[in-house]
Amino acid sequence: MRTDKRRWEQTKNALLFMGPSLLIFSTVMVLPFLFGILLSFTDWNGLSATFSFIGFGNYSEVFHDKVFWSSFVLTLKYVLCTVTLTNIIAFSLAYLLTGNLRGRNFLKAGFFTPNLIGGIILGFVWQFVFSRVLTTMGKSLGWSLFATSWLSDPDKAFWAMVIVTVWQYSGYMMVIYIAGLMSIPKELIEAAEIEGASSFTRVRKIVLPFLVPSIIVCVFLTVQRGFMVYDINLALTSGGPFRSTALISMNVYQTAFLSQRYGPGQAEAFFLFLVVAAISLTQVYLGKKQEIEL
Amino acid sequence: MKRIGVLMLSLALVLSAGLAYADVHITLLNTKGEIQAQLEDAAKAFSAENPGITLDIQPTPTGSSPFQILSSVYASGNAPTLYMGDTNDMIQFADKFSDLKNEKWIKDSSDNFEQVTTASGSIVGFPFTVEGYGMIYNKAVLAKAGVDPSKIHTTKDLEAAFKKVQATGAGALVIAPMDWSLGAHFLGIAYSLTAKDQAGLNKLVADFKAGKVDVSKNKAFSGLLDTFDVMKKYNVRKADALAVTYDECPALIGPDKVGFYFQGNWTWPQISGFATDQKGFGFIPVPISNNPADFGNSGIPVGVTKYIALDKKQNSAAQQAAGKKFLEWLVYSKTGQDAVVNKCNIIPAFNNVALEPKDPLAISIRQYVAKKQTLFWINMPAPDHWSKVGASMQKYLVDKIDRAGLYAEIQDYWKNVK
């Protein structure tokens, strides 16, 4: 009797605190997600009142779609480039800014600012930079690299997206790395210094192992954002020139809403979810093994 | 208990009285962002002349597809009374729209354009805007070069005109490289010349899907692309043809920097902002052969690009009646006509509207309509044609693929479209 009452008390408390957010989470995240999976097995066009189940038809269509795969491979390339570059730059900035640099607070704020600008605006600003500012500079200074707009060439347009993404996220990841660097015990580094460890050895043997939790978080965030990116893709290149830079999210959107093929669009989206989940979980799992307990 | 009963009764009375005198509230979902403010003014004028009806103009974000917007408003039960959309939207959502075939304005609509008729024979669209496109020319540049635009009937004539304009130091033309412009509009001319009307288009599309069309043997496509080759050669921005933005082109044709620009009358507000002469522009057809008498060398595509439909599923009878009243008001009242023609700068599809449009491109279109020299406006029944085939046209523009490659991509598109 007593334990029953206590259990009820506990459930009540749990419901009181978790209930509202649980309700919202399930109505706006879980249900639409499940409904989306359901729709990927139908021939619904996004509009009609009736639809029928067609099994794995949409999935087999997606797996045979060359455009989807080329877009997927491009996205992998994009994720690889942005994750590597963002994290290297973010770590370097964080390492420099935790040292004895003058004006480091100002610099921190400066590097963080791009992250506060929305991706759409950022895309339009950089579109102007790539197609007007750099081309004008290129012409007057005679630099052939900038003579034509980067956004009108498929390869250069890809790198333009990478540059803008790295520029946007480096500041954010830098903040996470700074927090990680601050928590490393000073005496360990000082002791290593006295023992005669070079600065490179200090970074490799002390700083990096201690920083593993931050690295896990940063890599996770950049991987996930890289796969999901849509705003920069839309505002900077909108998939152009000639649909050569349409990343996976844009491809999903276009299949569902432009081509009005809802089922295959949902199937693509669910496939994307599986890939991102698998990569992120593996990465977190492998990363956790590297962590050191103090 | 009794007191509560009285209270309830009086409350019910107050409520019902309130409802009886309440305004009929209707909404128009506007998918033409550039005239949002003008439409809001028109709605106010309409409410002032029709007490008891309030009309709200709902804006839609630019860039999102009307299809997506309409699917979500219907799914959420918030369907607007009136919805603005193109032919394909009308047909796809036809079962949700009222039949307008007994409306007064049907008789007065111009017979240059087909009505949106559904399989069951009902008419679901009120023709709201008429638009046209072709080769826009700048009168001052052409006069300086000694070119008479009314004498350009063939591809050779056009090339000669380009040469003469270039000799004066101005640029010959600028090509706007957007996928919708190249895929839907420019290539649309070839589809239009082959199909001639809606029934012809349906057959052409069916033939394409069945793989029965060899584009390379189609004279309209090859002739049009021959002209495109000439345009590519004289394009002022040929060195970096894909970097040209939609906003840049008006800044070239407006202030007499180029002689020609392929686009439609919707770009007039932008050109007007740069124009040295507010009257000095017009359209000529895009020639498709070297025989002036060939079909297509004397006409430009003109069509109804936005219709207004009336919802019958989620709006009350009173709201539907008020919606019909608004459509009638646009055609027959002085203020309505003034709002459409003078405020929104729209070319009306109705013969009874006598107001002359103010901008030179609209005037030019009205002349083609009056002479019956209009080509069928293509509304492609495949929703992503403009984007996918537009991308192929972009590749062709920068010589990423050759003519054979372009033909192959067009035929591939139709083979794979669902």
XYZ file of C-alpha atoms in Angstrom:
712
model
C 0.000 0.000 0.000
C 2.626 2.442 1.057
C 4.916 1.636 -1.841
C 2.027 1.946 -4.280
C 1.314 5.406 -3.012
C 4.972 6.365 -3.229
C 5.219 5.069 -6.727
C 2.183 7.131 -7.726
C 3.754 10.181 -6.092
C 6.894 9.637 -8.116
C 5.008 9.155 -11.370
C 2.980 12.268 -10.648
C 6.086 14.305 -10.105
C 7.717 12.900 -13.175
C 4.625 13.681 -15.244
C 4.436 17.170 -13.802
C 7.966 17.985 -14.886
C 8.315 15.912 -18.012
C 4.719 15.758 -19.208
C 4.471 19.059 -21.086
C 7.716 18.649 -22.963
C 7.001 14.976 -23.576
C 3.638 15.901 -25.065
C 5.161 18.554 -27.315
C 8.056 16.338 -28.308
C 5.772 13.477 -29.267
C 3.293 15.625 -31.195
C 5.804 17.653 -33.176
C 8.673 15.158 -33.472
C 7.736 11.536 -32.858
C 4.326 11.423 -34.521
C 5.301 13.286 -37.716
C 8.406 11.116 -37.908
C 6.398 7.891 -37.673
C 3.776 9.255 -40.040
C 6.560 10.157 -42.469
C 7.899 6.602 -42.401
C 4.385 5.342 -43.031
C 3.982 7.676 -46.006
C 7.197 6.446 -47.584
C 5.405 3.146 -48.217
C 2.487 4.802 -50.034
C 1.856 6.481 -53.368
C 0.430 9.637 -51.756
C 1.031 12.792 -53.805
C 0.837 15.128 -50.819
C -2.702 16.158 -51.508
C -5.293 13.587 -52.521
C -7.677 12.161 -49.928
C -6.850 8.553 -50.699
C -3.622 6.641 -51.114
C -2.614 3.030 -51.298
C 0.325 1.078 -49.921
C 2.928 0.092 -52.460
C 5.434 -1.689 -50.227
C 9.070 -0.893 -50.950
C 8.325 0.624 -54.375
C 9.474 4.092 -53.370
C 12.677 2.754 -51.850
C 13.598 0.735 -54.908
C 12.915 3.799 -57.038
C 15.189 5.899 -54.843
C 17.972 3.298 -54.969
C 17.834 3.314 -58.750
C 17.818 7.093 -58.982
C 21.183 8.279 -60.326
C 20.509 11.892 -59.388
C 19.869 10.882 -55.792
C 23.144 8.978 -55.554
C 25.241 11.706 -57.136
C 23.664 14.141 -54.699
C 24.402 11.725 -51.838
C 28.056 11.344 -52.842
C 28.372 15.119 -53.149
C 26.936 15.456 -49.642
C 29.446 12.946 -48.260
C 32.252 14.941 -49.865
C 30.799 18.132 -48.434
C 30.504 16.654 -44.935
C 34.067 15.330 -45.052
C 35.480 18.698 -46.124
C 33.449 20.844 -43.745
C 33.915 18.590 -40.706
C 37.691 18.389 -41.158
C 38.233 22.055 -41.958
C 35.791 23.414 -39.373
C 37.296 21.373 -36.557
C 40.932 22.056 -37.463
C 40.291 25.777 -37.745
C 38.095 25.892 -34.650
C 40.686 24.025 -32.584
C 43.542 26.227 -33.826
C 41.598 29.390 -33.052
C 40.667 28.087 -29.594
C 44.262 27.097 -28.854
C 45.598 30.496 -29.913
C 42.900 32.404 -28.043
C 43.468 30.564 -24.749
C 47.109 31.604 -24.890
C 48.398 35.038 -24.028
C 47.095 36.893 -27.036
C 46.203 40.577 -26.856
C 42.589 41.459 -27.558
C 41.484 37.855 -27.311
C 38.003 38.654 -26.025
C 37.405 40.897 -28.994
C 38.697 38.215 -31.343
C 36.507 35.541 -29.701
C 33.429 37.687 -30.255
C 34.523 38.385 -33.805
C 34.982 34.743 -34.714
C 31.692 33.806 -33.090
C 29.607 36.461 -34.876
C 29.066 34.613 -38.225
C 27.214 31.943 -36.265
C 24.639 34.510 -35.186
C 23.665 35.346 -38.765
C 20.994 33.162 -40.300
C 22.076 30.845 -43.100
C 19.794 32.447 -45.684
C 21.144 35.958 -45.154
C 24.657 34.609 -44.989
C 24.115 32.829 -48.285
C 22.953 36.002 -50.004
C 25.821 38.048 -48.566
C 28.362 35.510 -49.809
C 26.607 35.228 -53.146
C 27.284 38.924 -53.571
C 30.897 38.433 -52.472
C 31.545 35.567 -54.885
C 29.727 36.891 -57.930
C 30.380 40.638 -57.617
C 33.146 41.589 -55.188
C 35.627 38.841 -56.069
C 34.973 39.073 -59.818
C 35.532 42.829 -59.776
C 38.751 42.337 -57.814
C 39.784 39.518 -60.122
C 39.289 41.635 -63.208
C 41.041 44.745 -61.970
C 43.965 42.843 -60.443
C 44.207 40.317 -63.259
C 43.743 37.230 -61.040
C 42.354 34.544 -63.287
C 41.128 32.549 -60.251
C 38.497 35.203 -59.554
C 37.895 36.424 -63.114
C 34.660 34.453 -63.382
C 32.177 33.899 -60.595
C 32.868 30.838 -58.484
C 29.166 30.157 -58.368
C 28.922 29.544 -62.125
C 31.368 26.615 -62.077
C 30.238 23.310 -60.494
C 33.542 22.557 -58.699
C 34.209 26.066 -57.492
C 30.575 26.442 -56.401
C 31.063 23.371 -54.208
C 34.126 24.928 -52.581
C 32.266 28.185 -52.164
C 29.708 26.308 -50.076
C 32.437 24.645 -48.036
C 34.143 27.981 -47.371
C 30.935 29.654 -46.236
C 29.992 26.729 -43.982
C 33.428 26.575 -42.387
C 33.344 30.322 -41.878
C 29.939 30.081 -40.239
C 30.563 27.200 -37.840
C 34.224 27.606 -36.880
C 33.381 30.274 -34.320
C 30.753 28.127 -32.649
C 32.979 25.067 -32.431
C 35.790 27.326 -31.213
C 33.683 28.270 -28.180
C 33.187 24.600 -27.335
C 36.906 23.933 -27.708
C 37.753 26.937 -25.527
C 35.498 25.577 -22.783
C 37.264 22.226 -23.105
C 40.737 23.811 -22.996
C 39.902 25.847 -19.889
C 39.029 22.701 -17.966
C 42.422 21.065 -18.502
C 44.343 21.182 -15.196
C 47.050 23.825 -15.496
C 49.477 21.925 -13.260
C 49.671 19.028 -15.745
C 50.809 21.330 -18.513
C 53.209 23.161 -16.225
C 54.658 19.868 -15.015
C 55.137 18.741 -18.617
C 56.790 22.052 -19.406
C 59.258 21.610 -16.534
C 59.964 18.055 -17.630
C 60.988 19.526 -20.981
C 58.100 18.483 -23.240
C 57.973 20.483 -26.465
C 54.782 22.419 -27.224
C 53.860 19.881 -29.915
C 54.244 16.987 -27.454
C 52.157 18.886 -24.884
C 49.322 19.273 -27.387
C 49.495 15.683 -28.520
C 49.958 13.967 -25.131
C 47.967 16.200 -22.798
C 45.693 18.699 -24.545
C 44.160 16.399 -27.166
C 43.396 13.462 -24.831
C 41.714 15.823 -22.391
C 39.804 17.427 -25.212
C 38.177 14.222 -26.462
C 34.715 15.070 -25.030
C 34.762 18.429 -26.830
C 35.981 16.799 -30.029
C 33.124 14.281 -29.860
C 30.583 17.045 -29.427
C 32.059 19.220 -32.189
C 32.418 16.407 -34.712
C 28.915 15.232 -33.924
C 27.478 18.711 -34.411
C 29.361 19.384 -37.637
C 28.536 15.972 -39.120
C 24.875 16.352 -38.329
C 24.724 19.928 -39.645
C 26.649 18.969 -42.749
C 24.174 16.286 -43.680
C 21.151 18.408 -42.877
C 22.317 21.670 -44.480
C 19.690 23.377 -46.607
C 19.697 27.129 -46.028
C 23.214 27.871 -47.285
C 22.700 25.517 -50.207
C 19.499 27.335 -51.127
C 20.658 30.905 -50.681
C 24.179 30.567 -52.070
C 23.824 28.340 -55.129
C 20.199 27.078 -54.969
C 21.589 23.857 -56.400
C 23.117 25.574 -59.405
C 24.839 25.808 -61.767
C 22.615 23.273 -63.520
C 21.718 21.327 -60.362
C 25.323 20.294 -59.791
C 25.437 21.443 -56.159
C 22.079 20.226 -54.883
C 22.912 18.526 -51.590
C 20.822 15.720 -50.179
C 18.319 17.827 -48.210
C 17.605 19.946 -51.253
C 17.187 16.808 -53.313
C 14.639 15.492 -50.786
C 12.743 18.764 -50.826
C 12.709 18.930 -54.615
C 11.535 15.351 -55.025
C 8.675 15.880 -52.586
C 7.531 19.390 -53.414
C 8.907 20.377 -56.815
C 8.363 17.074 -58.605
C 5.355 16.455 -56.345
C 6.469 12.895 -55.590
C 5.790 12.693 -51.894
C 6.433 8.991 -51.334
C 9.930 8.853 -52.878
C 10.742 12.145 -51.123
C 9.835 10.598 -47.765
C 11.807 7.472 -48.620
C 14.877 9.625 -49.366
C 14.403 11.507 -46.108
C 14.140 8.308 -44.072
C 17.228 6.883 -45.751
C 19.062 10.102 -44.917
C 17.952 9.761 -41.291
C 19.323 6.212 -41.093
C 22.680 7.259 -42.541
C 23.086 10.246 -40.246
C 22.018 8.223 -37.198
C 24.424 5.399 -38.034
C 27.396 7.703 -38.665
C 26.764 9.879 -35.608
C 26.240 6.961 -33.213
C 29.350 5.143 -34.446
C 31.362 8.304 -34.084
C 30.114 8.966 -30.545
C 30.692 5.332 -29.570
C 34.246 5.283 -30.914
C 34.935 8.675 -29.381
C 33.731 7.643 -25.908
C 36.333 4.878 -25.846
C 39.075 7.505 -26.178
C 37.885 9.526 -23.218
C 40.031 9.601 -20.092
C 38.633 9.677 -16.589
C 40.356 11.965 -14.156
C -31.175 26.856 -11.538
C -33.730 29.113 -13.146
C -31.369 32.011 -13.066
C -28.761 30.002 -14.895
C -31.354 29.124 -17.550
C -32.173 32.789 -18.089
C -28.524 33.623 -18.241
C -27.896 30.956 -20.859
C -30.850 32.126 -22.902
C -29.772 35.735 -22.921
C -26.244 34.690 -23.752
C -27.516 32.641 -26.680
C -29.574 35.616 -27.863
C -26.617 37.942 -27.701
C -24.466 35.465 -29.551
C -26.925 34.819 -32.336
C -27.630 38.518 -32.745
C -23.908 39.080 -32.969
C -23.584 36.423 -35.639
C -26.458 37.774 -37.684
C -24.880 41.195 -37.909
C -21.318 39.984 -38.182
C -19.370 40.810 -41.312
C -18.722 38.125 -43.840
C -15.033 37.633 -43.607
C -13.221 36.272 -46.659
C -9.579 35.784 -47.559
C -7.533 35.812 -50.739
C -4.289 33.865 -50.763
C -1.979 35.989 -52.893
C 0.844 34.158 -54.645
C 2.023 37.257 -56.495
C 4.174 38.892 -53.828
C 4.998 41.995 -55.846
C 1.396 43.268 -55.752
C 0.647 42.533 -52.063
C 0.365 46.207 -51.052
C -1.756 47.079 -54.092
C -4.115 44.197 -53.401
C -4.488 45.238 -49.775
C -5.556 48.694 -50.977
C -7.976 47.097 -53.431
C -9.426 44.967 -50.614
C -10.059 48.095 -48.552
C -11.776 49.782 -51.493
C -13.880 46.666 -52.062
C -14.986 46.538 -48.411
C -15.844 50.253 -48.516
C -18.115 49.702 -51.529
C -19.562 46.471 -50.162
C -20.352 47.022 -46.489
C -20.613 43.796 -44.549
C -17.757 42.070 -46.346
C -14.194 42.249 -45.173
C -11.458 40.880 -47.355
C -8.031 39.898 -46.090
C -5.132 39.454 -48.472
C -2.834 36.708 -47.174
C 0.739 36.968 -48.402
C 2.808 33.894 -49.232
C 6.555 33.639 -48.865
C 8.336 34.119 -52.170
C 10.174 31.032 -53.322
C 7.902 28.439 -51.780
C 5.802 26.541 -54.256
C 2.070 27.347 -54.454
C 1.430 23.590 -54.460
C 3.093 23.208 -51.073
C 1.265 26.200 -49.606
C -2.114 25.032 -50.818
C -1.612 21.444 -49.637
C -0.791 22.677 -46.155
C -3.701 25.148 -45.878
C -6.138 22.448 -46.945
C -4.618 19.903 -44.583
C -4.933 22.319 -41.667
C -8.521 23.264 -42.511
C -7.621 26.902 -43.153
C -8.418 27.099 -46.848
C -8.734 30.679 -48.079
C -11.943 31.736 -49.830
C -10.065 32.776 -52.932
C -6.824 31.290 -54.127
C -4.475 32.619 -56.773
C -2.587 29.997 -58.779
C -1.565 28.830 -62.222
C -3.332 26.426 -64.576
C -1.780 23.304 -63.086
C -2.799 24.278 -59.532
C -6.342 24.839 -60.764
C -6.520 21.391 -62.354
C -4.888 19.567 -59.438
C -7.142 21.063 -56.803
C -10.223 21.215 -59.045
C -12.377 19.005 -56.791
C -12.027 21.592 -54.028
C -12.997 24.588 -56.180
C -16.436 25.969 -57.132
C -17.731 25.825 -60.663
C -17.731 29.367 -62.049
C -19.273 28.708 -65.435
C -22.480 30.655 -64.710
C -20.668 33.812 -63.704
C -21.322 36.989 -65.632
C -17.667 37.630 -66.539
C -17.339 34.384 -68.507
C -18.992 36.089 -71.500
C -16.637 39.032 -71.355
C -13.381 37.129 -71.132
C -11.146 37.365 -74.173
C -11.255 34.349 -76.490
C -7.482 34.465 -77.022
C -7.190 32.315 -73.918
C -8.647 28.966 -73.022
C -10.646 28.595 -69.804
C -9.514 26.080 -67.208
C -12.079 23.378 -67.778
C -12.138 20.213 -65.682
C -12.995 16.722 -66.849
C -16.570 17.162 -65.606
C -16.982 20.339 -67.654
C -16.861 22.924 -64.883
C -14.767 26.085 -65.124
C -12.698 26.608 -61.998
C -10.450 29.580 -62.717
C -11.088 33.308 -62.911
C -8.441 34.591 -65.372
C -6.616 37.223 -63.327
C -3.391 38.135 -65.078
C -2.366 38.011 -68.714
C 1.333 37.920 -69.396
C 3.504 37.526 -72.428
C 7.142 37.194 -73.279
C 9.511 37.501 -76.175
C 12.552 39.454 -77.208
C 12.362 42.822 -75.464
C 14.046 45.595 -77.448
C 15.262 49.030 -76.467
C 14.017 51.578 -79.021
C 16.780 54.124 -78.460
C 19.585 51.592 -78.953
C 17.962 50.199 -82.081
C 17.300 53.657 -83.544
C 20.948 54.586 -83.058
C 22.009 51.392 -84.832
C 19.508 51.933 -87.630
C 17.491 48.800 -86.868
C 13.723 48.679 -87.385
C 12.368 46.040 -84.966
C 9.198 45.540 -87.002
C 11.368 44.257 -89.878
C 12.947 41.420 -87.879
C 11.246 38.207 -88.967
C 14.006 35.623 -89.286
C 17.067 34.372 -87.433
C 19.269 36.079 -90.029
C 17.450 39.393 -89.503
C 18.038 39.045 -85.784
C 21.742 38.341 -86.247
C 22.079 41.343 -88.575
C 20.386 43.495 -85.931
C 22.783 42.168 -83.250
C 25.741 43.075 -85.471
C 24.485 46.597 -86.140
C 23.849 47.208 -82.435
C 27.302 45.930 -81.556
C 28.833 48.277 -84.147
C 27.455 51.262 -82.214
C 29.372 50.196 -79.124
C 26.378 48.959 -77.154
C 25.957 45.273 -76.270
C 23.733 43.222 -78.582
C 21.747 41.350 -75.939
C 21.848 39.792 -72.503
C 20.578 36.295 -71.715
C 19.105 35.746 -68.255
C 20.346 32.249 -67.345
C 17.696 31.266 -64.766
C 16.358 27.743 -65.230
C 12.743 28.951 -65.316
C 13.506 31.495 -67.999
C 15.392 29.087 -70.256
C 13.436 25.921 -69.480
C 9.860 27.121 -69.150
C 9.804 30.230 -71.320
C 12.465 29.995 -73.993
C 12.107 26.299 -74.726
C 8.364 26.705 -74.150
C 8.225 28.439 -77.543
C 9.282 25.219 -79.265
C 6.651 23.215 -77.351
C 4.062 25.869 -78.167
C 4.817 25.849 -81.902
C 4.612 22.059 -81.974
C 1.500 21.705 -79.809
C -0.507 24.815 -80.818
C -3.177 24.296 -78.104
C -3.925 22.391 -74.884
C -5.134 19.264 -76.656
C -2.014 19.315 -78.829
C 0.164 19.711 -75.741
C -1.458 16.742 -74.016
C -0.780 14.633 -77.086
C 2.794 15.912 -77.417
C 3.520 15.090 -73.771
C 2.032 11.617 -74.179
C 4.199 11.070 -77.271
C 7.281 12.289 -75.413
C 6.580 9.919 -72.520
C 6.097 7.036 -74.933
C 9.461 7.846 -76.501
C 7.848 8.584 -79.852
C 9.350 12.052 -80.295
C 12.754 12.569 -81.902
C 13.581 16.129 -80.866
C 16.374 16.438 -83.411
C 13.823 16.002 -86.204
C 11.493 18.655 -84.772
C 11.880 21.900 -86.774
C 10.534 24.111 -83.978
C 13.169 22.850 -81.514
C 16.087 22.933 -83.969
C 15.067 26.320 -85.382
C 14.641 27.825 -81.937
C 17.998 26.477 -80.801
C 19.670 27.841 -83.967
C 18.438 31.235 -82.834
C 19.708 30.445 -79.336
C 23.161 29.747 -80.794
C 23.134 33.215 -82.364
C 21.995 34.708 -79.054
C 24.806 32.882 -77.228
C 27.361 34.283 -79.676
C 26.304 37.904 -79.150
C 25.515 37.674 -75.413
C 27.335 40.569 -73.692
C 28.070 38.341 -70.719
C 29.170 35.346 -72.745
C 32.462 35.044 -70.826
C 30.588 34.132 -67.630
C 27.072 33.489 -68.887
C 25.789 31.659 -65.796
C 26.866 34.336 -63.344
C 24.267 36.795 -64.664
C 21.473 37.369 -62.139
C 17.867 38.300 -62.808
C 18.425 41.717 -61.213
C 21.397 42.546 -63.413
C 19.594 42.306 -66.763
C 17.187 45.239 -66.276
C 20.227 47.354 -65.369
C 21.613 46.583 -68.835
C 18.554 46.976 -71.069
C 17.050 49.898 -69.103
C 19.853 52.469 -69.470
C 20.553 51.686 -73.172
C 23.512 49.386 -72.570
C 22.139 46.465 -74.608
C 19.633 46.331 -77.457
C 17.749 43.120 -76.671
C 16.774 40.990 -73.672
C 14.703 37.812 -73.674
C 12.098 38.132 -70.898
C 8.430 38.795 -70.158
C 6.404 41.853 -69.245
C 6.634 40.983 -65.507
C 10.123 42.483 -65.474
C 8.834 45.959 -66.379
C 8.963 47.351 -62.797
C 12.693 46.524 -62.671
C 13.417 47.886 -66.169
C 11.378 50.982 -65.390
C 13.695 51.737 -62.467
C 16.651 51.991 -64.858
C 14.950 53.169 -68.067
C 16.097 56.372 -69.719
C 12.825 56.453 -71.694
C 9.708 55.065 -69.962
C 8.041 54.406 -73.322
C 10.986 53.119 -75.326
C 10.538 49.339 -75.143
C 8.585 46.634 -76.933
C 8.477 42.969 -77.888
C 9.438 41.162 -81.057
C 8.933 37.423 -81.575
C 11.894 35.062 -81.183
C 12.414 33.928 -84.796
C 12.663 30.196 -85.376
C 13.649 29.978 -89.047
C 14.836 31.971 -92.029
C 11.466 31.994 -93.734
C 9.480 35.031 -92.533
C 6.171 33.312 -93.297
C 6.816 30.343 -90.974
C 4.423 29.912 -88.076
C 5.961 31.428 -84.965
C 7.994 34.159 -86.642
C 5.244 36.723 -86.140
C 3.724 35.908 -82.737
C 4.707 35.927 -79.087
C 3.421 33.587 -76.351
C 0.673 35.279 -74.355
C -1.398 33.536 -71.741
C -3.224 33.683 -68.442
C -0.553 33.069 -65.825
C -2.589 33.439 -62.654
C -6.154 32.374 -62.094
C -8.278 32.892 -59.003
C -10.272 29.936 -57.721
C -13.116 29.866 -55.199
C -13.024 27.250 -52.439
C -16.202 25.249 -51.872
C -15.078 22.818 -49.177
C -14.102 24.923 -46.190
C -15.960 28.198 -46.758
C -19.638 28.939 -45.990
C -22.222 29.784 -48.650
C -22.115 33.425 -47.560
C -18.345 33.471 -47.940
C -18.540 31.908 -51.372
C -21.124 34.472 -52.472
C -18.889 37.257 -51.193
C -15.963 35.742 -53.083
C -17.959 35.752 -56.314
C -18.885 39.344 -55.656
C -15.230 40.293 -55.397
C -14.389 38.632 -58.703
C -17.236 40.504 -60.368
C -16.080 43.724 -58.742
C -12.633 43.280 -60.300
C -14.146 43.095 -63.794
C -17.096 45.508 -63.729
C -16.561 48.207 -61.110
C -14.542 51.320 -61.939
C -12.459 50.994 -58.777
C -11.849 47.293 -59.406
C -10.680 47.893 -62.967
C -8.513 50.768 -61.808
C -6.954 48.564 -59.114
C -6.141 45.806 -61.603
C -4.890 47.859 -64.532
C -3.410 50.987 -62.984
C -2.407 49.946 -59.478
C -1.296 46.328 -59.986
C -0.129 46.915 -63.595
C -1.923 43.777 -64.695
C -3.134 43.161 -68.225
C -6.758 42.063 -67.776
C -8.218 39.110 -69.673
C -11.562 40.860 -70.198
C -12.771 42.637 -73.317
C -14.990 45.074 -71.436
C -12.040 46.649 -69.610
C -11.152 49.686 -71.710
C -8.348 51.105 -69.541
C -5.036 51.289 -71.414
C -2.065 49.873 -69.516
C 0.671 52.382 -68.832
C 3.813 50.386 -69.405
C 5.202 49.872 -72.922
C 5.588 46.093 -72.600
C 1.930 45.651 -71.629
C 0.924 47.904 -74.506
C 3.028 45.804 -76.864
C 1.309 42.621 -75.621
C -2.126 44.159 -76.062
C -1.205 44.934 -79.676
C -0.246 41.309 -80.319
C -3.531 40.210 -78.698
C -5.523 42.655 -80.819
C -3.815 41.406 -84.001
C -4.436 37.812 -82.813
C -0.707 37.186 -83.180
C -0.384 35.234 -79.971
C 1.127 31.812 -79.472
C -0.268 29.265 -77.061
C 1.222 29.736 -73.598
C 2.688 26.461 -72.333
C 1.724 25.334 -68.853
C 3.731 22.170 -68.659
C 1.770 19.331 -67.074
C 5.055 18.090 -65.554
C 5.819 20.131 -62.429
C 9.627 19.899 -62.500
C 10.172 20.327 -66.243
C 11.280 23.946 -65.881
C 13.881 23.046 -63.301
C 15.328 19.869 -64.817
C 15.215 20.811 -68.502
C 16.150 24.359 -67.466
C 19.357 22.870 -66.012
C 20.027 21.164 -69.352
C 19.548 24.502 -71.117
C 22.050 26.068 -68.701
C 24.578 23.384 -69.627
C 23.946 24.110 -73.296
C 24.339 27.835 -72.663
C 27.893 27.381 -71.370
C 28.732 24.618 -73.890
C 28.924 21.944 -71.206
C 26.834 19.805 -73.555
C 26.307 20.108 -77.317
C 23.077 20.038 -79.289
C 22.926 16.248 -79.374
C 23.515 16.156 -75.618
C 20.707 18.618 -75.030
C 18.283 16.618 -77.167
C 19.251 13.473 -75.274
C 18.655 15.158 -71.906
C 15.235 16.460 -72.980
C 14.173 13.025 -74.166
C 15.623 11.433 -71.026
C 13.630 13.799 -68.874
C 10.386 12.716 -70.505
C 11.302 9.068 -70.389
C 11.882 9.174 -66.624
C 9.142 11.577 -65.551
C 6.443 9.979 -63.448
